[in-house]
PDB file of C-alpha atoms in Angstrom:
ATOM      1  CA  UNK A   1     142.004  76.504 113.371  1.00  0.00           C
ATOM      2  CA  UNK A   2     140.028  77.199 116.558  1.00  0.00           C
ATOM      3  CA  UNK A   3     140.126  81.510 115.658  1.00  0.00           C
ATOM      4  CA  UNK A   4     138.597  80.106 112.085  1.00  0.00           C
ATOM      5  CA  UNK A   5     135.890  77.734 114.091  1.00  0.00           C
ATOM      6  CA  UNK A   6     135.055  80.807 116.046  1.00  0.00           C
ATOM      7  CA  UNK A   7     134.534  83.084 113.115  1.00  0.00           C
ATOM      8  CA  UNK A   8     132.202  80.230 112.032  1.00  0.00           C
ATOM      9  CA  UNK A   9     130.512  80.213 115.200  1.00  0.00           C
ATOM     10  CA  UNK A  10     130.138  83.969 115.084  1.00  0.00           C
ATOM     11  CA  UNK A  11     128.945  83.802 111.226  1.00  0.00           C
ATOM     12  CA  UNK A  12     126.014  81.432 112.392  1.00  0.00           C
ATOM     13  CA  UNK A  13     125.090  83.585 114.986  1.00  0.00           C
ATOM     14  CA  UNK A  14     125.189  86.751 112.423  1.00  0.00           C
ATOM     15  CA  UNK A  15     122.994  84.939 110.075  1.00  0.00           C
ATOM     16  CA  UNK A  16     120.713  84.407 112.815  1.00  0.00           C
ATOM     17  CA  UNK A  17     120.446  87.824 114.062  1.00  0.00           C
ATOM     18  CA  UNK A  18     119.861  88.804 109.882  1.00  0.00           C
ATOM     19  CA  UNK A  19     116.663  86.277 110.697  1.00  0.00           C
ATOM     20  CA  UNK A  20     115.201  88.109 113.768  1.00  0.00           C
ATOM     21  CA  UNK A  21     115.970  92.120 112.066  1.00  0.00           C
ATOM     22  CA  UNK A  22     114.125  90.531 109.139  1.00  0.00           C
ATOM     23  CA  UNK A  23     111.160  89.095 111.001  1.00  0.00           C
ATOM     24  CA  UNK A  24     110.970  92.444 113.129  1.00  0.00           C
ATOM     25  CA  UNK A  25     110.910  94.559 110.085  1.00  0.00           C
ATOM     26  CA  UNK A  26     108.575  92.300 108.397  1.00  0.00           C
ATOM     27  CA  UNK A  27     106.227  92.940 111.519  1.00  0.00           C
ATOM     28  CA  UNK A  28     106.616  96.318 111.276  1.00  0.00           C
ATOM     29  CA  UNK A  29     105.697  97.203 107.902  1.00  0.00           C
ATOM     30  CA  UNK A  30     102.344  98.473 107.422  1.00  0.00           C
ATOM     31  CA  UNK A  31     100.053  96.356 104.847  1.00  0.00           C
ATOM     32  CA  UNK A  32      97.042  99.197 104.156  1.00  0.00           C
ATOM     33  CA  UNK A  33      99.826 101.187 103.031  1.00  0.00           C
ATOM     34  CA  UNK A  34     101.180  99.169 100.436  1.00  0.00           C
ATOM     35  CA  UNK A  35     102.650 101.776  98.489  1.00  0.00           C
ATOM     36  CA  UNK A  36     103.969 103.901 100.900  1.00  0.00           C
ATOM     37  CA  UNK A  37     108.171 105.181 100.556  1.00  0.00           C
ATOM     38  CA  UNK A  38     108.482 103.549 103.950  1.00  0.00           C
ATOM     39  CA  UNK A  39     107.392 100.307 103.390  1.00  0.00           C
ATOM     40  CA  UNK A  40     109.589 100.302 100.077  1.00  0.00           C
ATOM     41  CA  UNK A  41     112.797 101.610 102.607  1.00  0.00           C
ATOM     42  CA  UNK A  42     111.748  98.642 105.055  1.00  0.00           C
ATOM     43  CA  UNK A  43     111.459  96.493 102.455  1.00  0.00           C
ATOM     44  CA  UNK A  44     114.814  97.341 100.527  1.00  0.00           C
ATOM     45  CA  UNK A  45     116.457  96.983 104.073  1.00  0.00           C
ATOM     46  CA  UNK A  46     115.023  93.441 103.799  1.00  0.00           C
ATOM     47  CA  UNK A  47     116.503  93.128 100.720  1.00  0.00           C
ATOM     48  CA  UNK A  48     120.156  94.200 101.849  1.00  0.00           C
ATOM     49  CA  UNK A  49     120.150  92.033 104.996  1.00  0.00           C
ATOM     50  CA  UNK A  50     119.401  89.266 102.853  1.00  0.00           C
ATOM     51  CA  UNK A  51     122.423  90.135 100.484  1.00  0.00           C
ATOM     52  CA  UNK A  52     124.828  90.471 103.394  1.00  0.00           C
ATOM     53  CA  UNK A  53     123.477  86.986 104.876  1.00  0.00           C
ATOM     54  CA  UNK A  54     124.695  85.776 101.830  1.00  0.00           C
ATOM     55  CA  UNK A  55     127.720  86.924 101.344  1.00  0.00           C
ATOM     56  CA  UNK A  56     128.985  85.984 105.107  1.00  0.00           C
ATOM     57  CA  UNK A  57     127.130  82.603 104.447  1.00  0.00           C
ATOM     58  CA  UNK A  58     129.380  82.068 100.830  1.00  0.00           C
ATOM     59  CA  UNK A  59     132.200  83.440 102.830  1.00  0.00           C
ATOM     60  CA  UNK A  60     132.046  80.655 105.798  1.00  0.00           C
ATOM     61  CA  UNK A  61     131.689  78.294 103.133  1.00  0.00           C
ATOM     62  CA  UNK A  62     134.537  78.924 101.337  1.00  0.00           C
ATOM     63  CA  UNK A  63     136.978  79.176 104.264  1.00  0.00           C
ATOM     64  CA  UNK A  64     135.522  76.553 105.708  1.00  0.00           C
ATOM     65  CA  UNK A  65     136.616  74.371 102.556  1.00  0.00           C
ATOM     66  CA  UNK A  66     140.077  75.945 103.275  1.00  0.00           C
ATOM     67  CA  UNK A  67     140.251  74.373 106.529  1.00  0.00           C
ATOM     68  CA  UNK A  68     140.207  70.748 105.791  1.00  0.00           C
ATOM     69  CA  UNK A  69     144.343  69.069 105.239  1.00  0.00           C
ATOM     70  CA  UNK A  70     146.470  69.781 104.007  1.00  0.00           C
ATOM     71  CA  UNK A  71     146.459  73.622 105.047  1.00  0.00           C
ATOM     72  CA  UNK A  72     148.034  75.575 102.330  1.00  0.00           C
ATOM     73  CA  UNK A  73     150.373  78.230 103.652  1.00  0.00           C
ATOM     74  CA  UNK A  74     150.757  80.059 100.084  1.00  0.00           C
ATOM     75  CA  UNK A  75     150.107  83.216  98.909  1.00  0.00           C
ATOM     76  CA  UNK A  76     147.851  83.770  96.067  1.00  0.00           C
ATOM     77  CA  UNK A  77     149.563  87.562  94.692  1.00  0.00           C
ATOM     78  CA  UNK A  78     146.268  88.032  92.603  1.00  0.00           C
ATOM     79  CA  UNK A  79     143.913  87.536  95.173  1.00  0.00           C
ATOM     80  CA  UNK A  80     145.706  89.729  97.773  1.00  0.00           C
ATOM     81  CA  UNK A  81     146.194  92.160  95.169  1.00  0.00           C
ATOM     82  CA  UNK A  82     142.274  92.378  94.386  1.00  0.00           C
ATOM     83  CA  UNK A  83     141.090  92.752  98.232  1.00  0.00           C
ATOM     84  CA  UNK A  84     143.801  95.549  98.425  1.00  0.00           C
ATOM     85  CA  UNK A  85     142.014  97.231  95.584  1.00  0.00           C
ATOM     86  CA  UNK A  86     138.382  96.957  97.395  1.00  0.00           C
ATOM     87  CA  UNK A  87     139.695  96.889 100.922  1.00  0.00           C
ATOM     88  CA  UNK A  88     139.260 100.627 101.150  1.00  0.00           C
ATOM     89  CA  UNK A  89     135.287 100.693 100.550  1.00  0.00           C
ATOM     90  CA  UNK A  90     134.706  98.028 102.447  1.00  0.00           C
ATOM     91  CA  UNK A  91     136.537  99.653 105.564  1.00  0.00           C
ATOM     92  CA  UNK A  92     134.488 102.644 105.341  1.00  0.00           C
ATOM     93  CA  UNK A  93     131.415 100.893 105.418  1.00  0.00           C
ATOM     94  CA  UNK A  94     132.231 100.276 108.949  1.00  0.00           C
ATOM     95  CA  UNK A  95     132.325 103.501 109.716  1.00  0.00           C
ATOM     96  CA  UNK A  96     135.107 103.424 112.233  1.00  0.00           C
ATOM     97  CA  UNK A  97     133.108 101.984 114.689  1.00  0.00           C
ATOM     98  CA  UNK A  98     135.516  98.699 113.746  1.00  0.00           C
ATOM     99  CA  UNK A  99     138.991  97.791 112.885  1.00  0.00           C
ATOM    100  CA  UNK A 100     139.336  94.679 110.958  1.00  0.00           C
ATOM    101  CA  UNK A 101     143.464  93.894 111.207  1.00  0.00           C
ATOM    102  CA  UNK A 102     145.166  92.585 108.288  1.00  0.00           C
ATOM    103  CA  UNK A 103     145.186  88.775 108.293  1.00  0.00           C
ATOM    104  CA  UNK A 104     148.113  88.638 105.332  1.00  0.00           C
ATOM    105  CA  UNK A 105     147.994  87.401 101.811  1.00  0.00           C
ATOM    106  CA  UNK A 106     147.389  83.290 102.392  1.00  0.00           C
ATOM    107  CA  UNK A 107     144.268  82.157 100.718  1.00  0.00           C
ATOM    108  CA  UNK A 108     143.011  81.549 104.461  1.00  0.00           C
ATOM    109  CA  UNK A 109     143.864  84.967 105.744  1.00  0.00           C
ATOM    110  CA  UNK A 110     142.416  86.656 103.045  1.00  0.00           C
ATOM    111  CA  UNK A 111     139.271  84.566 103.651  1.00  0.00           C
ATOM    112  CA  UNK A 112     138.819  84.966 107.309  1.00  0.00           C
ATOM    113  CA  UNK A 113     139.949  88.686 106.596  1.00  0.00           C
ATOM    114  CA  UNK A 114     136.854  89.110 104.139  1.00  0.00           C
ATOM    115  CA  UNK A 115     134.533  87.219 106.345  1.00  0.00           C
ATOM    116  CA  UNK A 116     135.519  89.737 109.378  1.00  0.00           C
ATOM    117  CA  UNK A 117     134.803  92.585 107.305  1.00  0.00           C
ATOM    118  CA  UNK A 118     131.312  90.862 106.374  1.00  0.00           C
ATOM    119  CA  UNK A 119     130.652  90.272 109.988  1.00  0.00           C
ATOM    120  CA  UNK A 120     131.085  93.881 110.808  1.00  0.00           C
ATOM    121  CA  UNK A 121     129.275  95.632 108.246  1.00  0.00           C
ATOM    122  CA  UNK A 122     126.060  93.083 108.808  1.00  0.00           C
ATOM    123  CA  UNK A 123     126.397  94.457 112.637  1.00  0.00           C
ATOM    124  CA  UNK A 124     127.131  97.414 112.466  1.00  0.00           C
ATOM    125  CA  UNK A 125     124.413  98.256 109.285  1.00  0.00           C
ATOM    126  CA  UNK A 126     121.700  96.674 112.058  1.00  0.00           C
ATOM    127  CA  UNK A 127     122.472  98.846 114.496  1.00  0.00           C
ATOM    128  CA  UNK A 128     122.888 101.924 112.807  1.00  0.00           C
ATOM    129  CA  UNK A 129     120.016 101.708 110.489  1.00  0.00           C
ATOM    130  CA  UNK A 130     118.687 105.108 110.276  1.00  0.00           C
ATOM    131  CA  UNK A 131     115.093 104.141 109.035  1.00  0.00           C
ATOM    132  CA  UNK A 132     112.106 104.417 110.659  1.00  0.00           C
ATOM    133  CA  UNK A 133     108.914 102.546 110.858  1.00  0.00           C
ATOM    134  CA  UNK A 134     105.654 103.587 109.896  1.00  0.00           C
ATOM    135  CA  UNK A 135     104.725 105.175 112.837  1.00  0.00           C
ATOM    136  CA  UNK A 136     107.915 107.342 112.665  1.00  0.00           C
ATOM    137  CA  UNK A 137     109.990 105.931 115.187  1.00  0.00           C
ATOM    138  CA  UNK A 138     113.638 104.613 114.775  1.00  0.00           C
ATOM    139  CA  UNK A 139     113.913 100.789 113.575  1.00  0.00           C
ATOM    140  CA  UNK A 140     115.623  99.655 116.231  1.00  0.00           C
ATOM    141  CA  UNK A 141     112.807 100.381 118.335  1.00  0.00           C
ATOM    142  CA  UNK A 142     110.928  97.494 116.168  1.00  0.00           C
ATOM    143  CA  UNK A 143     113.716  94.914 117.003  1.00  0.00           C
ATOM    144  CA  UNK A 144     113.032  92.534 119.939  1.00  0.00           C
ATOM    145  CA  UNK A 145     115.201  92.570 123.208  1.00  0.00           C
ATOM    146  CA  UNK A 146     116.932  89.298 121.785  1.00  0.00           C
ATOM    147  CA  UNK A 147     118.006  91.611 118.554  1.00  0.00           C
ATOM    148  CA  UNK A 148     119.296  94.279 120.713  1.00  0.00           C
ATOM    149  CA  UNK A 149     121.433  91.676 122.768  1.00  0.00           C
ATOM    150  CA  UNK A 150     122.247  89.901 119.945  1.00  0.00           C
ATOM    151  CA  UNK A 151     123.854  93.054 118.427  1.00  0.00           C
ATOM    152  CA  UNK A 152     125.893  93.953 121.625  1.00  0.00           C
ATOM    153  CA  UNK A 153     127.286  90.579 121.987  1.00  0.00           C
ATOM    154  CA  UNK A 154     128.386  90.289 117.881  1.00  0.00           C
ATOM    155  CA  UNK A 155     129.731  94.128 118.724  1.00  0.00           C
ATOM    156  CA  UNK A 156     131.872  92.749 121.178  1.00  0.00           C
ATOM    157  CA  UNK A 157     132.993  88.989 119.891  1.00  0.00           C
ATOM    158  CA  UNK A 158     133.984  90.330 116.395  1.00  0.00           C
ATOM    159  CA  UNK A 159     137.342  92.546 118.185  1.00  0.00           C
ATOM    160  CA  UNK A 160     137.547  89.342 120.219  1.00  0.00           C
ATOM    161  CA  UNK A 161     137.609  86.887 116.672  1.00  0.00           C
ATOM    162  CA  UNK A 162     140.050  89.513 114.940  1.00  0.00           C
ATOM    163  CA  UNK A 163     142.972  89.505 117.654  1.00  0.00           C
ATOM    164  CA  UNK A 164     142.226  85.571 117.892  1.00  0.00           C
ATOM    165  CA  UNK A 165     142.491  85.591 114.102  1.00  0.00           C
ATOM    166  CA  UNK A 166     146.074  87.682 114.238  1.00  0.00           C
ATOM    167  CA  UNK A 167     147.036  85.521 116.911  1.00  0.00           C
ATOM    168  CA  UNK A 168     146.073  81.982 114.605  1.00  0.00           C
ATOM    169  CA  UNK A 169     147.039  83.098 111.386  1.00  0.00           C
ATOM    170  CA  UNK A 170     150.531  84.539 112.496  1.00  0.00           C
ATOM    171  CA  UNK A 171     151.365  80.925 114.284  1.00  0.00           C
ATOM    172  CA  UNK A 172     150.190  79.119 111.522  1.00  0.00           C
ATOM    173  CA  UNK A 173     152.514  80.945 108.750  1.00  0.00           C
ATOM    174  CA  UNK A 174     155.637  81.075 110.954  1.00  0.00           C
TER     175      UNK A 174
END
C-alpha cells in the first residue's frame, strides 16, 4: 500500500507540474497573432497536457478505489489481456528514456502499471517538447525554474515508484 500512496503522491505532483507547463505556455503565446501555426501548436500542446492530466487523474482514482479492504488478489484475464494488446504503443511513447516493469495481471497491478506509464509519458512529453515559442526559441525555455525542477525530480521519483511498486505488488500476491 505505501508504493500505491506514493504513486498517488507522485500523480498529484504530475498534475501540478501539467498546471505550471500550462500557465507558462499560456504566457507565452502571442495574442496579436491570433492566427498564427504557433499559437495553434502551443495551444494544441495545451490541449494534450490537459488530456494526459486526465487520464493520470482517472487513473489515481480508480486505483485508489482499489485500495480500500478487502484487497483483491485476482486476476482479471481480460483486462491483462487488453493492456498487453496496447502496452506496446504506450512504451514507445516513452521513448526509452523509461522502463515501466511489469506489475502482473491483478486488477491493482495493472492499475498502478497504467498509472506509471501515464506518469512517464506526461514527464517525459514536457521535457521533450520540441515546440517553440513565438519568438523561436525552444518551450522549455518558457517554463519557470520551478517547471524545470519539477521535471528532474518526477524524472527521478518515477524509477524510484516502479522498483517500490515491484517490490509492493510482489509481497502482496505471494
Amino acid at each position: 500500500a505505501r508504493a500505491a500512496v506514493n504513486i498517488m503522491k507522485c500523480s498529484k505532483n504530475t498534475l501540478g507540474l501539467v498546471l505550471k507547463v500550462c500557465e507558462c505556455v499560456g504566457e507565452s503565446l502571442d495574442e496579436s497573432t491570433a492566427g498564427d501555426e504557433n499559437n495553434k501548436e502551443l495551444l494544441q500542446l495545451i490541449t494534450n497536457m490537459h488530456e494526459v492530466a486526465r487520464r493520470i487523474g482517472e487513473g489515481v482514482t480508480n486505483f485508489g478505489v482499489m485500495l480500500y479492504p478487502p484487497l483483491e488478489a485476482s486476476t482479471n484475464e481480460e483486462e491483462f489481456e487488453q493492456w498487453q494488446s496496447t502496452k506496446a504503443s504506450k512504451t514507445s511513447r516513452l521513448d526509452g528514456e523509461m522502463d515501466i516493469p511489469s506489475l502482473g495481471s491483478t486488477s491493482l497491478g495493472l492499475q498502478l502499471e497504467h498509472q506509471l506509464h501515464a506518469l512517464a509519458e506526461c514527464v517525459i512529453c514536457i521535457k521533450k517538447s520540441e515546440l517553440t515559442t513565438v519568438t523561436g526559441e525552444a518551450i522549455q525555455t518558457c517554463y519557470s525554474e520551478e517547471v524545470n525542477d519539477a521535471v528532474k525530480k518526477l524524472m527521478e521519483a518515477i524509477p524510484v515508484r516502479c522498483k517500490d511498486s515491484v517490490g509492493g505488488v510482489t509481497s502482496w500476491c505471494a
